Tab-separated table of C-alpha atoms and ligand atoms in Angstrom:
chain	number	residue	atom	x	y	z
A	4	MET	CA	4.785	-30.845	24.429
A	5	SER	CA	3.397	-29.590	21.121
A	6	LYS	CA	5.686	-28.575	18.295
A	7	GLN	CA	6.934	-24.996	18.594
A	8	ILE	CA	6.025	-22.361	16.034
A	9	ALA	CA	8.818	-20.033	14.918
A	10	SER	CA	8.546	-16.465	13.643
A	11	ILE	CA	8.788	-15.682	9.937
A	12	ARG	CA	12.327	-15.379	8.555
A	13	GLY	CA	13.584	-11.805	8.660
A	14	MET	CA	10.907	-10.748	11.172
A	15	ASN	CA	12.377	-10.288	14.621
A	16	ASP	CA	11.357	-10.138	18.237
A	17	TRP	CA	13.252	-7.241	19.790
A	18	TYR	CA	13.353	-7.325	23.576
A	19	GLY	CA	15.553	-6.274	26.475
A	20	GLN	CA	18.247	-3.776	25.600
A	21	GLU	CA	17.442	-3.786	21.887
A	22	SER	CA	13.816	-2.880	22.443
A	23	ALA	CA	14.789	-0.207	24.976
A	24	VAL	CA	17.247	1.326	22.513
A	25	LEU	CA	14.630	1.359	19.725
A	26	ASP	CA	12.244	3.216	22.058
A	27	TYR	CA	15.009	5.593	23.048
A	28	ILE	CA	15.783	6.459	19.413
A	29	VAL	CA	12.113	7.123	18.695
A	30	SER	CA	11.589	9.325	21.747
A	31	THR	CA	14.781	11.266	21.029
A	32	ALA	CA	13.736	11.749	17.400
A	33	GLU	CA	10.268	12.905	18.499
A	34	SER	CA	11.733	15.494	20.826
A	35	VAL	CA	14.004	16.821	18.055
A	36	LEU	CA	11.094	16.976	15.594
A	37	ASN	CA	8.997	18.861	18.137
A	38	GLN	CA	11.776	21.412	18.473
A	39	TYR	CA	11.380	22.089	14.753
A	40	SER	CA	7.582	22.194	15.070
A	41	TYR	CA	6.735	19.013	13.142
A	42	GLN	CA	3.584	17.031	13.903
A	43	SER	CA	2.942	13.339	14.194
A	44	ILE	CA	0.764	11.405	11.725
A	45	ARG	CA	-0.401	7.790	12.069
A	46	LEU	CA	-0.957	5.800	8.913
A	47	PRO	CA	-2.253	2.345	7.966
A	48	ILE	CA	0.224	-0.511	7.565
A	49	VAL	CA	-1.734	-1.934	4.614
A	50	GLU	CA	-2.595	0.025	1.456
A	51	LYS	CA	-3.878	-0.790	-2.022
A	52	THR	CA	-1.083	-2.351	-4.110
A	53	GLU	CA	-1.758	0.204	-6.835
A	54	LEU	CA	-0.570	3.022	-4.533
A	55	PHE	CA	2.949	1.600	-4.253
A	56	LYS	CA	3.171	0.648	-7.918
A	57	ARG	CA	2.264	4.158	-8.956
A	58	SER	CA	4.478	5.990	-6.473
A	59	ILE	CA	7.603	3.907	-5.972
A	60	GLY	CA	7.740	2.921	-9.658
A	61	GLU	CA	7.154	-0.375	-11.496
A	62	VAL	CA	10.840	-0.912	-12.306
A	63	THR	CA	12.302	-0.656	-8.829
A	64	ASP	CA	13.643	-3.410	-6.583
A	65	ILE	CA	10.807	-2.828	-4.161
A	66	VAL	CA	7.941	-3.185	-6.606
A	67	GLU	CA	9.590	-5.829	-8.776
A	68	LYS	CA	10.527	-8.251	-6.066
A	69	GLU	CA	10.215	-7.078	-2.486
A	70	MET	CA	6.553	-6.363	-1.777
A	71	TYR	CA	4.311	-8.445	0.458
A	72	THR	CA	1.243	-8.417	-1.759
A	73	PHE	CA	-1.870	-10.489	-1.151
A	74	GLU	CA	-5.545	-10.657	-1.949
A	75	ASP	CA	-7.882	-9.975	0.934
A	76	ARG	CA	-11.234	-11.703	1.352
A	77	ASN	CA	-12.870	-9.275	-1.057
A	78	GLY	CA	-10.376	-10.129	-3.778
A	79	ASP	CA	-8.700	-6.688	-3.568
A	80	SER	CA	-4.935	-6.588	-4.044
A	81	LEU	CA	-3.351	-5.175	-0.880
A	82	THR	CA	0.278	-4.687	0.141
A	83	LEU	CA	2.041	-4.396	3.490
A	84	ARG	CA	3.722	-1.001	3.221
A	85	PRO	CA	7.371	-1.250	2.099
A	86	GLU	CA	7.965	2.430	2.990
A	87	GLY	CA	6.007	5.338	4.434
A	88	THR	CA	6.035	8.139	1.886
A	89	ALA	CA	3.392	6.727	-0.470
A	90	GLY	CA	0.849	6.263	2.325
A	91	CYS	CA	1.625	9.689	3.727
A	92	VAL	CA	1.057	11.332	0.341
A	93	ARG	CA	-2.182	9.387	-0.097
A	94	ALA	CA	-3.314	10.571	3.340
A	95	ILE	CA	-2.622	14.257	2.791
A	96	ILE	CA	-4.492	14.185	-0.537
A	97	GLN	CA	-7.431	12.234	0.848
A	98	ASN	CA	-7.765	14.462	3.920
A	99	GLY	CA	-7.331	17.713	2.025
A	100	LEU	CA	-4.146	18.588	3.872
A	101	SER	CA	-2.048	19.727	0.948
A	102	HIS	CA	-4.036	22.502	-0.667
A	103	ASN	CA	-2.646	25.978	0.105
A	104	GLN	CA	-1.000	24.832	3.281
A	105	ILE	CA	2.276	23.625	4.617
A	106	GLN	CA	2.506	20.268	6.368
A	107	LYS	CA	5.516	19.122	8.380
A	108	LEU	CA	4.924	15.559	9.499
A	109	TYR	CA	6.666	12.595	11.120
A	110	TYR	CA	5.699	8.978	11.689
A	111	THR	CA	7.217	5.735	12.845
A	112	GLY	CA	6.367	2.076	12.470
A	113	PRO	CA	7.089	-1.199	10.704
A	114	MET	CA	7.794	-1.568	6.972
A	115	PHE	CA	7.913	-4.846	5.022
A	116	ARG	CA	10.226	-5.931	2.205
A	117	HIS	CA	10.968	-9.436	1.029
A	118	GLU	CA	14.768	-9.086	0.974
A	119	ARG	CA	17.554	-11.493	1.864
A	120	PRO	CA	17.764	-11.193	5.664
A	121	GLN	CA	21.158	-10.304	7.205
A	122	LYS	CA	22.373	-7.931	9.892
A	123	GLY	CA	20.713	-4.546	9.268
A	124	ARG	CA	18.454	-5.939	6.546
A	125	TYR	CA	15.200	-7.510	7.616
A	126	ARG	CA	11.821	-8.349	6.134
A	127	GLN	CA	9.994	-6.417	8.818
A	128	PHE	CA	11.930	-3.360	9.958
A	129	ASN	CA	11.102	-0.021	11.539
A	130	GLN	CA	11.486	3.399	10.056
A	131	PHE	CA	11.139	6.880	11.434
A	132	GLY	CA	10.004	9.065	8.550
A	133	VAL	CA	9.632	12.815	8.069
A	134	GLU	CA	7.760	14.504	5.195
A	135	VAL	CA	7.179	18.160	4.354
A	136	PHE	CA	4.527	19.339	1.863
A	137	GLY	CA	4.086	22.744	0.280
A	138	LEU	CA	7.670	24.000	0.308
A	139	ALA	CA	9.806	24.048	-2.827
A	140	ASP	CA	13.032	25.815	-1.810
A	141	ALA	CA	16.355	24.497	-0.653
A	142	ASP	CA	15.876	26.012	2.821
A	143	ILE	CA	13.542	23.213	3.874
A	144	ASP	CA	15.840	20.542	2.421
A	145	ALA	CA	18.596	22.075	4.543
A	146	GLU	CA	16.325	22.041	7.605
A	147	LEU	CA	15.604	18.332	7.119
A	148	ILE	CA	19.324	17.632	7.026
A	149	MET	CA	20.002	19.946	9.976
A	150	LEU	CA	17.485	18.184	12.161
A	151	THR	CA	18.958	14.786	11.362
A	152	ALA	CA	22.401	16.167	12.266
A	153	ARG	CA	20.965	17.363	15.576
A	154	LEU	CA	19.507	13.920	16.201
A	155	TRP	CA	22.893	12.237	15.633
A	156	GLU	CA	24.420	14.651	18.097
A	157	LYS	CA	21.765	13.874	20.713
A	158	LEU	CA	22.290	10.159	20.187
A	159	GLY	CA	26.073	10.562	20.428
A	160	LEU	CA	26.708	9.329	16.872
A	161	ASP	CA	29.620	11.295	15.510
A	162	ASN	CA	30.957	9.457	12.506
A	163	LEU	CA	28.130	9.408	10.012
A	164	GLU	CA	28.969	10.796	6.592
A	165	LEU	CA	26.451	12.975	4.773
A	166	GLN	CA	26.297	12.346	1.021
A	167	ILE	CA	24.258	14.657	-1.173
A	168	ASN	CA	23.405	14.890	-4.837
A	169	SER	CA	20.908	16.558	-7.128
A	170	LEU	CA	18.755	14.583	-9.553
A	171	GLY	CA	17.636	17.757	-11.319
A	172	SER	CA	14.325	18.187	-13.096
A	173	ALA	CA	12.490	15.389	-14.903
A	174	GLU	CA	13.506	16.976	-18.236
A	175	ALA	CA	17.184	17.214	-17.299
A	176	ARG	CA	17.114	13.600	-16.156
A	177	GLN	CA	15.465	12.543	-19.401
A	178	ALA	CA	18.187	14.237	-21.444
A	179	TYR	CA	20.928	12.794	-19.250
A	180	ARG	CA	19.404	9.347	-19.552
A	181	VAL	CA	20.029	9.359	-23.297
A	182	ILE	CA	23.694	10.273	-22.745
A	183	LEU	CA	24.083	7.653	-20.031
A	184	VAL	CA	22.461	4.876	-22.067
A	185	ALA	CA	24.801	5.684	-24.979
A	186	TYR	CA	27.812	5.382	-22.656
A	187	LEU	CA	26.594	2.164	-20.983
A	188	THR	CA	25.747	0.598	-24.343
A	189	GLU	CA	29.383	1.057	-25.352
A	190	HIS	CA	30.294	-1.065	-22.302
A	191	LYS	CA	27.430	-3.487	-22.694
A	192	SER	CA	29.635	-6.585	-22.719
A	193	SER	CA	30.883	-5.823	-19.192
A	194	LEU	CA	27.480	-5.204	-17.604
A	195	ASP	CA	25.937	-7.757	-15.256
A	196	GLU	CA	22.496	-9.300	-15.685
A	197	ASP	CA	20.741	-6.803	-13.426
A	198	SER	CA	22.278	-3.842	-15.223
A	199	LEU	CA	21.443	-5.213	-18.668
A	200	ARG	CA	17.843	-5.465	-17.608
A	201	ARG	CA	17.907	-1.913	-16.259
A	202	LEU	CA	19.594	-0.488	-19.330
A	203	ASP	CA	16.195	0.006	-20.946
A	204	SER	CA	13.926	0.280	-17.956
A	205	ASN	CA	15.840	2.277	-15.331
A	206	PRO	CA	19.425	3.045	-16.420
A	207	LEU	CA	20.115	5.604	-13.668
A	208	ARG	CA	19.788	2.854	-11.098
A	209	ILE	CA	22.851	1.160	-12.627
A	210	LEU	CA	24.923	3.982	-11.083
A	211	ASP	CA	23.728	2.787	-7.694
A	212	THR	CA	24.912	-0.795	-8.245
A	213	LYS	CA	26.486	-2.653	-5.335
A	214	ASN	CA	28.452	-4.925	-7.725
A	215	PRO	CA	32.182	-4.108	-7.321
A	216	ALA	CA	32.910	-5.456	-10.810
A	217	LEU	CA	31.016	-2.500	-12.271
A	218	LYS	CA	32.854	0.099	-10.216
A	219	GLU	CA	35.140	1.275	-13.006
A	220	ILE	CA	32.401	1.597	-15.591
A	221	VAL	CA	30.183	3.482	-13.182
A	222	GLU	CA	32.964	5.838	-12.145
A	223	GLY	CA	33.747	6.632	-15.767
A	224	ALA	CA	30.141	7.415	-16.633
A	225	PRO	CA	29.018	10.937	-17.529
A	226	LYS	CA	27.754	12.701	-14.417
A	227	LEU	CA	24.183	13.857	-13.943
A	228	ILE	CA	25.473	16.805	-11.942
A	229	ASP	CA	27.146	18.105	-15.144
A	230	HIS	CA	23.832	17.977	-16.995
A	231	LEU	CA	21.568	19.661	-14.474
A	232	ASP	CA	19.059	22.331	-15.493
A	233	GLU	CA	19.808	25.885	-14.332
A	234	GLU	CA	17.114	25.931	-11.641
A	235	SER	CA	18.172	22.645	-10.057
A	236	LEU	CA	21.790	23.732	-10.059
A	237	MET	CA	20.910	26.943	-8.214
A	238	HIS	CA	18.774	24.967	-5.780
A	239	PHE	CA	21.678	22.596	-5.139
A	240	ASN	CA	24.183	25.418	-4.670
A	241	LEU	CA	21.868	27.093	-2.157
A	242	LEU	CA	21.490	23.843	-0.253
A	243	LYS	CA	25.252	23.525	-0.043
A	244	SER	CA	25.649	27.088	1.210
A	245	TYR	CA	23.023	26.529	3.936
A	246	LEU	CA	24.839	23.386	5.043
A	247	ASP	CA	28.123	25.310	5.063
A	248	ASP	CA	26.532	27.985	7.279
A	249	ALA	CA	25.269	25.314	9.654
A	250	GLY	CA	28.728	23.761	9.826
A	251	ILE	CA	27.473	20.436	8.454
A	252	ALA	CA	30.089	18.587	6.424
A	253	TYR	CA	29.008	16.706	3.279
A	254	VAL	CA	30.393	14.999	0.241
A	255	VAL	CA	28.765	15.276	-3.162
A	256	ASN	CA	28.235	11.726	-4.427
A	257	SER	CA	27.252	12.041	-8.056
A	258	ASN	CA	26.243	8.380	-8.201
A	259	LEU	CA	23.686	8.737	-5.453
A	260	VAL	CA	20.413	8.174	-7.303
A	261	ARG	CA	18.266	6.441	-4.625
A	262	GLY	CA	16.238	3.309	-5.198
A	263	LEU	CA	12.838	4.885	-5.618
A	264	ASP	CA	11.612	6.610	-8.748
A	265	TYR	CA	9.909	9.613	-7.266
A	266	TYR	CA	12.871	11.819	-6.340
A	267	ASN	CA	13.974	15.040	-8.060
A	268	LYS	CA	16.528	17.741	-7.159
A	269	THR	CA	17.941	17.063	-3.661
A	270	VAL	CA	18.765	13.520	-2.567
A	271	PHE	CA	20.830	12.624	0.480
A	272	GLU	CA	21.997	9.734	2.617
A	273	TRP	CA	23.717	9.461	5.983
A	274	VAL	CA	26.156	6.571	5.801
A	275	THR	CA	28.391	4.727	8.234
A	276	THR	CA	31.215	2.397	7.275
A	277	GLU	CA	30.496	0.279	10.343
A	278	LEU	CA	27.532	-1.753	9.095
A	279	GLY	CA	28.997	-3.065	5.844
A	280	ALA	CA	26.631	-3.030	2.890
A	281	GLN	CA	23.864	-1.959	5.269
A	282	GLY	CA	25.627	1.347	5.956
A	283	THR	CA	22.859	3.801	5.095
A	284	VAL	CA	21.006	4.740	8.260
A	285	CYS	CA	18.956	7.593	6.831
A	286	ALA	CA	17.954	8.447	3.276
A	287	GLY	CA	15.680	10.878	1.531
A	288	GLY	CA	15.188	13.730	-0.835
A	289	ARG	CA	12.795	15.939	-2.725
A	290	TYR	CA	9.798	14.510	-4.598
A	291	ASP	CA	7.951	17.434	-6.143
A	292	GLY	CA	6.026	15.353	-8.685
A	293	LEU	CA	4.646	12.637	-6.443
A	294	VAL	CA	1.529	14.295	-5.024
A	295	GLU	CA	0.240	15.009	-8.530
A	296	GLN	CA	1.246	11.520	-9.687
A	297	ILE	CA	-0.989	10.019	-6.991
A	298	GLY	CA	-3.947	12.191	-7.951
A	299	GLY	CA	-3.544	15.389	-5.940
A	300	LYS	CA	-2.966	18.965	-7.061
A	301	PRO	CA	0.765	19.525	-7.621
A	302	VAL	CA	2.499	20.242	-4.308
A	303	PRO	CA	6.260	20.295	-3.758
A	304	ALA	CA	7.496	17.872	-1.120
A	305	SER	CA	10.633	16.644	0.573
A	306	GLY	CA	11.381	14.012	3.197
A	307	PHE	CA	13.507	11.182	4.501
A	308	ALA	CA	13.350	7.928	6.455
A	309	MET	CA	15.750	6.402	8.956
A	310	GLY	CA	16.212	2.702	9.573
A	311	LEU	CA	15.748	2.238	13.306
A	312	GLU	CA	17.362	-1.217	13.584
A	313	ARG	CA	20.529	0.051	11.891
A	314	LEU	CA	20.739	2.977	14.314
A	315	MET	CA	20.082	0.554	17.165
A	316	SER	CA	23.020	-1.646	16.116
A	317	LEU	CA	25.310	1.369	15.971
A	318	LEU	CA	24.293	2.585	19.419
A	319	ILE	CA	24.603	-0.846	21.013
A	320	ASP	CA	27.948	-1.608	19.351
A	321	LYS	CA	29.310	1.683	20.649
A	322	SER	CA	27.695	1.341	24.097
A	323	LEU	CA	26.280	4.804	23.629
A	324	VAL	CA	23.051	4.264	25.512
A	325	GLU	CA	24.361	3.634	29.050
A	326	ALA	CA	25.105	7.308	29.511
A	327	ASN	CA	21.436	8.170	29.305
A	328	LYS	CA	20.298	5.849	32.071
A	329	MET	CA	17.551	7.158	34.342
A	330	ALA	CA	17.986	7.592	38.069
A	331	ASN	CA	16.889	4.250	39.458
A	332	ILE	CA	15.602	3.040	42.854
A	333	PHE	CA	14.735	-0.473	44.042
A	334	MET	CA	12.399	-0.851	47.040
A	335	VAL	CA	13.380	-3.709	49.341
A	336	MET	CA	10.407	-4.487	51.577
A	337	VAL	CA	10.645	-7.309	54.075
A	338	GLY	CA	7.537	-8.462	55.881
A	339	GLU	CA	3.841	-7.703	55.437
A	340	SER	CA	4.045	-4.589	57.676
A	341	ALA	CA	6.659	-3.068	55.335
A	342	LEU	CA	4.821	-3.748	52.101
A	343	ARG	CA	1.895	-1.374	52.612
A	344	PRO	CA	3.839	1.793	53.575
A	345	GLY	CA	6.473	0.804	50.997
A	346	MET	CA	3.937	0.811	48.191
A	347	VAL	CA	2.722	4.251	49.286
A	348	ILE	CA	6.287	5.613	49.392
A	349	ALA	CA	7.027	4.220	45.914
A	350	GLU	CA	4.014	6.055	44.512
A	351	GLN	CA	5.030	9.270	46.304
A	352	MET	CA	8.497	9.044	44.747
A	353	ARG	CA	6.979	8.663	41.281
A	354	ASP	CA	4.657	11.628	41.968
A	355	SER	CA	7.589	13.805	42.971
A	356	PHE	CA	10.143	12.824	40.326
A	357	SER	CA	8.917	12.022	36.820
A	358	GLY	CA	12.503	11.279	35.765
A	359	LEU	CA	12.963	8.625	38.431
A	360	LYS	CA	12.563	4.890	37.957
A	361	VAL	CA	11.131	3.187	41.059
A	362	GLN	CA	10.899	-0.591	41.073
A	363	MET	CA	9.181	-2.455	43.930
A	364	ASN	CA	10.164	-5.866	45.051
A	365	CYS	CA	7.029	-7.905	44.459
A	366	GLY	CA	6.409	-11.444	45.663
A	367	GLY	CA	8.144	-11.157	49.067
A	368	GLY	CA	11.378	-12.945	49.900
A	369	SER	CA	14.287	-12.646	52.330
A	370	PHE	CA	16.660	-9.659	52.560
A	371	LYS	CA	19.222	-11.669	50.679
A	372	SER	CA	17.008	-12.595	47.754
A	373	GLN	CA	15.599	-9.067	47.497
A	374	PHE	CA	19.086	-7.529	47.416
A	375	LYS	CA	20.053	-9.926	44.680
A	376	LYS	CA	17.127	-8.670	42.640
A	377	ALA	CA	17.996	-5.060	43.479
A	378	ASP	CA	21.525	-5.567	42.240
A	379	LYS	CA	20.402	-7.239	39.029
A	380	SER	CA	17.839	-4.511	38.372
A	381	GLY	CA	20.577	-1.960	37.703
A	382	ALA	CA	19.219	0.361	40.445
A	383	ASP	CA	21.545	2.982	41.907
A	384	ILE	CA	20.178	2.693	45.430
A	385	ALA	CA	17.925	0.403	47.440
A	386	LEU	CA	15.352	1.867	49.823
A	387	VAL	CA	14.963	-0.681	52.585
A	388	LEU	CA	11.870	-1.095	54.738
A	389	ALA	CA	11.584	-3.804	57.375
A	390	GLU	CA	9.848	-4.010	60.762
A	391	ASP	CA	12.289	-1.617	62.521
A	392	GLU	CA	12.100	1.028	59.839
A	393	VAL	CA	8.311	0.908	59.802
A	394	ALA	CA	8.108	1.193	63.600
A	395	ASN	CA	10.315	4.318	63.463
A	396	GLN	CA	8.793	5.738	60.237
A	397	GLN	CA	12.208	5.602	58.544
A	398	VAL	CA	13.912	4.018	55.536
A	399	THR	CA	17.432	2.721	55.165
A	400	ILE	CA	19.270	3.822	52.024
A	401	LYS	CA	21.814	1.397	50.633
A	402	TYR	CA	24.134	2.512	47.844
A	403	LEU	CA	24.437	-0.260	45.292
A	404	ARG	CA	26.984	1.191	42.849
A	405	VAL	CA	29.275	3.334	45.002
A	406	ASP	CA	31.241	2.545	48.123
A	407	LYS	CA	29.354	4.636	50.665
A	408	PRO	CA	27.961	3.715	54.113
A	409	GLN	CA	24.226	3.174	54.378
A	410	GLU	CA	22.067	5.964	55.773
A	411	VAL	CA	18.822	6.098	57.679
A	412	VAL	CA	16.335	8.901	57.003
A	413	SER	CA	12.807	9.654	58.162
A	414	TRP	CA	9.902	9.299	55.759
A	415	ALA	CA	9.436	13.070	56.000
A	416	ALA	CA	13.013	13.734	54.886
A	417	LEU	CA	13.100	11.130	52.124
A	418	HIS	CA	11.999	13.430	49.305
A	419	ASP	CA	14.843	15.888	49.867
A	420	LYS	CA	17.352	13.103	50.360
A	421	VAL	CA	16.458	11.469	47.022
A	422	ALA	CA	16.653	14.852	45.316
A	423	GLU	CA	20.107	15.361	46.822
A	424	ILE	CA	21.385	11.905	45.836
A	425	PHE	CA	20.298	12.230	42.217
A	426	ASN	CA	21.039	15.899	41.678
A	427	PRO	CA	21.680	16.919	38.878
A	428	LYS	CA	20.415	13.779	37.094
A	429	LEU	CA	16.806	14.397	38.132
A	430	ASP	CA	16.958	17.846	36.593
A	431	LEU	CA	14.762	19.418	39.304
B	528	ATP	P1	19.320	-0.088	0.968
B	528	ATP	O1	20.120	0.530	-0.135
B	528	ATP	O2	20.124	-0.328	2.218
B	528	ATP	O3	18.528	-1.281	0.540
B	528	ATP	P2	17.040	1.569	0.508
B	528	ATP	O4	17.518	2.608	-0.412
B	528	ATP	O5	16.269	0.421	-0.019
B	528	ATP	O6	18.264	1.018	1.407
B	528	ATP	P3	15.091	3.319	1.718
B	528	ATP	O7	13.937	2.799	0.987
B	528	ATP	O8	15.626	4.637	1.375
B	528	ATP	O9	16.249	2.234	1.735
B	528	ATP	O10	14.752	3.294	3.272
B	528	ATP	C1	15.292	4.233	4.208
B	528	ATP	C2	16.114	3.554	5.273
B	528	ATP	O11	15.421	2.444	5.826
B	528	ATP	C3	17.400	2.939	4.780
B	528	ATP	O12	18.400	3.898	4.671
B	528	ATP	C4	17.700	1.926	5.847
B	528	ATP	O13	18.293	2.555	6.970
B	528	ATP	C5	16.332	1.435	6.224
B	528	ATP	N1	16.034	0.160	5.539
B	528	ATP	C6	15.672	-0.033	4.247
B	528	ATP	N2	15.450	-1.334	3.995
B	528	ATP	C7	15.700	-1.997	5.166
B	528	ATP	C8	15.639	-3.366	5.561
B	528	ATP	N3	15.261	-4.330	4.714
B	528	ATP	N4	15.965	-3.681	6.841
B	528	ATP	C9	16.325	-2.716	7.716
B	528	ATP	N5	16.389	-1.415	7.406
B	528	ATP	C10	16.077	-1.041	6.154
B	529	MG	MG1	16.742	-1.587	-0.492
């Protein structure tokens, strides 16, 4: 045997239940987004390195140390996307989608960051992202939060905490920065290496530190929320009142500054305490300056991204996906004479019921071995066809999960019988 080749550290194969749950989250999110009239956009996984440097910011964790950057065969510097917003902004500018129009978009796919792999933190991970262009008011920020709340409800997740904050205008942040740096400089001797480095380059990020030793200093720092400009404060108050009206609970976390440079005004995160330091499952905010920064005409914008693997872990740990299982049939077909009508019946079932899963036994085998497979498949019932059934144009129905005697029905009556068995699950 030749030597095996392993995958790259932090880049996973998801299969079985995990893959099914990832698909389920995406399809549920898509249906919620469609309810709010958002449209899908598909974007490249690789972009010019320059795009991320200019949008995410040179002094951020992502650009400083997490990007997968390489030279292609032409000698151009390219980067595997670490997040989706930059590419989305590039696309709307390039395709003329931002001028005098509103865009409400969503996308999903893999992102790449060279981080230290651990549960909920990978080097290739999937995000579901939503971006809105052309709307400046707090109403759309509230809508973005409302639709995430609806998604959690659909997924059965009920203990996520919503944290919100306002980063104000660029000018307000600039003024606050001076005050913050003065305060942090007073405590310089207690800062860690990372924070000392950020003191000049990106002091607001120190507030976001995960180092518990800095907790006291950070908590005692002057608060950005107390130094907001009038307009941002009004915007923030409106957002809060819309959330109140919608019955969505939140906490104002004045240290929430987000890891990327491009945010202003609203920022928010949905956090769980169940995934340790990887507790943020969804994060976003407003980024009114970014479109112009990347070369477009100024257009206000707001958006967020969810980490699909983190949501997957939550759903699997809580066994929240079983409840959404599809109605499920396994076709047991013994003998060559049963196979041909059986295949036709399986197709007819799929024609009639789009919400029904119909699995055929393929590859023959005895009754016993086929029933073993039926049981393992998770099917609710087995439809059995053997010589007798075929001769009489009937099928035998065996209940695999409930204690109920088997039944024999004619092929003509099968449709109604299946509808009856799975009502109301099939939602006819
Ligand atoms: P964190 O503070 O956890 O590093 P972040 O602020 O870097 O998160 P964002 O850039 O806002 O994350 O990405 C949005 C979401 O994508 C996160 O809230 C998280 O759910 C998910 N995410 C980010 N990085 C990773 C990763 N390396 N592995 C898995 N999921 C991730
Ligand atoms: Mg990060």
